Coordinates of N, CA and C in Angstrom, one line a residue:
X1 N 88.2 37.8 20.3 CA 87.6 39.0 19.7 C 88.1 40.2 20.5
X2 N 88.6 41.1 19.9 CA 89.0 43.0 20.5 C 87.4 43.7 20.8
X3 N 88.0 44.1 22.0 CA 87.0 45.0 22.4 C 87.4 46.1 22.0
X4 N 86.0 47.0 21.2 CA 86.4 48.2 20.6 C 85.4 49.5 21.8
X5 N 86.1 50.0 21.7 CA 85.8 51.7 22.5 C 85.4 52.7 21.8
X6 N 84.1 53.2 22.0 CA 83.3 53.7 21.4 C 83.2 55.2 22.4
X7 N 83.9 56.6 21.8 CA 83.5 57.6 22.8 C 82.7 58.1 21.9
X8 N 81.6 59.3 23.3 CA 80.7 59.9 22.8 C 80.2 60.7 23.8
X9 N 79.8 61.9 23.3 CA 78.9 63.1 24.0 C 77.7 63.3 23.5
X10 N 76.8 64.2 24.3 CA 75.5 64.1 24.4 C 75.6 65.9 24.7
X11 N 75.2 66.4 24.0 CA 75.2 68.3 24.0 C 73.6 68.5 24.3
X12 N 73.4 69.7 24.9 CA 72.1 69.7 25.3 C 72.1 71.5 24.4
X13 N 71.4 71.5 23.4 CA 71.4 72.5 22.3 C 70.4 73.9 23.3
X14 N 70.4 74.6 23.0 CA 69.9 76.1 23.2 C 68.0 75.8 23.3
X15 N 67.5 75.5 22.3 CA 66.1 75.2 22.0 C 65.6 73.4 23.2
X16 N 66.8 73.0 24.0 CA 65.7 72.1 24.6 C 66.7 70.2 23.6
X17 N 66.7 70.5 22.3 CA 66.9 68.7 22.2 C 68.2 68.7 22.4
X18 N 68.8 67.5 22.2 CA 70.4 67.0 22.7 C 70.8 66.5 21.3
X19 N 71.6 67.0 21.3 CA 72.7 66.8 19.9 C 73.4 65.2 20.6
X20 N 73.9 64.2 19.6 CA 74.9 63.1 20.2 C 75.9 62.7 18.6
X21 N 77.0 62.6 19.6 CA 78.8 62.1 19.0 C 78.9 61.2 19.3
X22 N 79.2 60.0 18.3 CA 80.0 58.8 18.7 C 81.4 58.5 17.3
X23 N 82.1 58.0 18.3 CA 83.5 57.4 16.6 C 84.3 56.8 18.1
X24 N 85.3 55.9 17.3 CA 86.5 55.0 18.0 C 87.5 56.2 18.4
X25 N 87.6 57.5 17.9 CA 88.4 58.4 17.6 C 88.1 59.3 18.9
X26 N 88.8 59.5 19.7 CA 88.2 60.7 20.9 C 88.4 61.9 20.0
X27 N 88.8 62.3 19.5 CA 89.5 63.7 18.9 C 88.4 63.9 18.1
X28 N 88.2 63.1 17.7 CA 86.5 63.8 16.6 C 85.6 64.1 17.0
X29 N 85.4 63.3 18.8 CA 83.8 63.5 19.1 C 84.6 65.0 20.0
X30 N 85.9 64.8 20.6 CA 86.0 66.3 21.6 C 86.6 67.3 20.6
X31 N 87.0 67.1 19.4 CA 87.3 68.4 18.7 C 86.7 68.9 17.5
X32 N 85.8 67.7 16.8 CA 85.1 68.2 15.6 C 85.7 67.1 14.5
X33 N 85.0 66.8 13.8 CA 85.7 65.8 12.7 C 84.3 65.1 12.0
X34 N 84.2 64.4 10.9 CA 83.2 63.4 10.8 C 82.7 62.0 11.8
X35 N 81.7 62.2 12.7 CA 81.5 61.1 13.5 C 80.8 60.1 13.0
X36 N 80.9 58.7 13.8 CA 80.7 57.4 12.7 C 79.2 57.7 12.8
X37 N 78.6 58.2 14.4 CA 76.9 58.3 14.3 C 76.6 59.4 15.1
X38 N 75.9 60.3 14.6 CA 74.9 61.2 15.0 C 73.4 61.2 15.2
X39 N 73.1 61.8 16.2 CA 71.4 62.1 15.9 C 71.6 62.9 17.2
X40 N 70.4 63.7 16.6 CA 69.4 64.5 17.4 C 68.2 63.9 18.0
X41 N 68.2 64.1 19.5 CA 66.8 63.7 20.0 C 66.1 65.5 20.3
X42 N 64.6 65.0 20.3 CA 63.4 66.1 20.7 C 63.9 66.3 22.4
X43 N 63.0 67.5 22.8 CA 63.4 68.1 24.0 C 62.0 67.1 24.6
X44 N 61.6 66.5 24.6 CA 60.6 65.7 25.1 C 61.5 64.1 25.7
X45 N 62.9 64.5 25.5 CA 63.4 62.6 25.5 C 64.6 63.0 26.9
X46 N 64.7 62.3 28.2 CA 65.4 62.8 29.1 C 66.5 62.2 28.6
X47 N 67.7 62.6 29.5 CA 69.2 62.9 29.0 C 69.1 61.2 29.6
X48 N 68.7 60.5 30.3 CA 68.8 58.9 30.2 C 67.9 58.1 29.2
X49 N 66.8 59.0 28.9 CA 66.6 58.1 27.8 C 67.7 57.9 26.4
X50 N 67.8 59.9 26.4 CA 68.7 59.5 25.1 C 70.3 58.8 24.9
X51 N 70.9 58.5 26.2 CA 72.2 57.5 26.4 C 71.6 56.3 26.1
X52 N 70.6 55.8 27.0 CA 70.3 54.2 26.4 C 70.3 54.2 24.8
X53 N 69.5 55.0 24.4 CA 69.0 54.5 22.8 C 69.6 54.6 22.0
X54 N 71.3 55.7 22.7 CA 72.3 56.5 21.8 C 72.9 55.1 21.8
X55 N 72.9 54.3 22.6 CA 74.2 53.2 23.3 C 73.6 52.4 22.7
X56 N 72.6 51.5 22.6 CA 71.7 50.6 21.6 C 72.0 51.1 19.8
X57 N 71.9 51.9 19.6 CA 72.7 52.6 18.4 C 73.7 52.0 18.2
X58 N 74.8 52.5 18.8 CA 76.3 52.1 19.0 C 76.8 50.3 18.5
X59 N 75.9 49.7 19.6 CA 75.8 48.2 19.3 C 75.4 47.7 18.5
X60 N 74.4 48.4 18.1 CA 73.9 47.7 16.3 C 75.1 47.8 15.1
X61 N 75.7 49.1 15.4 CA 76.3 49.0 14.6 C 77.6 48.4 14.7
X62 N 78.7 48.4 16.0 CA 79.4 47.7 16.4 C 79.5 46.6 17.0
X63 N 78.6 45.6 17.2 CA 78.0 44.4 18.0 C 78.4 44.8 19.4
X64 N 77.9 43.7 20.1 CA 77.8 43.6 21.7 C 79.3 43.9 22.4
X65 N 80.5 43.6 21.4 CA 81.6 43.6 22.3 C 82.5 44.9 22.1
X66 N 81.9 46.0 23.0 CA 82.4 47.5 22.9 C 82.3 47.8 24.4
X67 N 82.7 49.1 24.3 CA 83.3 49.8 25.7 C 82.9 50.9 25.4
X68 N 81.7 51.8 25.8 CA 81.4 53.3 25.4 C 81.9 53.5 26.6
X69 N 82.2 55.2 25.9 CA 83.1 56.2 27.5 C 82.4 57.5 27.2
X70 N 81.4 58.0 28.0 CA 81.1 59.3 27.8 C 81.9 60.6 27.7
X71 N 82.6 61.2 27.2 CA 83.2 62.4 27.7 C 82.6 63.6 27.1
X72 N 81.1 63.9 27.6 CA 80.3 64.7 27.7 C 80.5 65.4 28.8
X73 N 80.7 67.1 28.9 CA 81.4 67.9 30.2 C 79.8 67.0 31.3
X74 N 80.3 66.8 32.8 CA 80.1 65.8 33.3 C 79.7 64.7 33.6
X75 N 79.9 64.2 31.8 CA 79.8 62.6 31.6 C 80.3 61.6 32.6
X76 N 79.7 60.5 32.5 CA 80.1 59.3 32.7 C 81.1 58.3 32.4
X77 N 82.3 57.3 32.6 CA 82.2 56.6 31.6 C 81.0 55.5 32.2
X78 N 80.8 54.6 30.7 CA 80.2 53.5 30.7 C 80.5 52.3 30.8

């Protein structure tokens, strides 16, 4: 089975919540495009909570065998 690579950022919006990008595509999540998953978390949810839950996301939809790479300006990869 192919390991597939999932990038994504995590934006920390003006008002407090974090915007999040994920697609197979780097160019969508770092230039704009339709991404495979979005969501907005509340300013109540820390920037590690919302990578876990963003990343549990990811895997539901692409099962267990993926590769997330953050390239959120001082992201991580994963």
């Amino acid at each position: 089975m192919m390991t597939t690579t999932i990038y994504y950022k995590l934006e920390q919006l003006p008002y407090g919540s974090t915007r999040t990008y994920a697609s197979p595509t780097k160019d969508i999540v770092q230039k704009g495009g339709y991404p495979v998953l979005f969501e907005i978390y509340g300013k109540i949810r820390s920037r590690d909570y919302v990578r876990s839950d963003f990343i549990k996301a990811i895997k539901k939809r692409y099962g267990q065998d993926i590769t997330t790479v953050d390239i959120s300006v001082g992201g991580e990869d994963k």
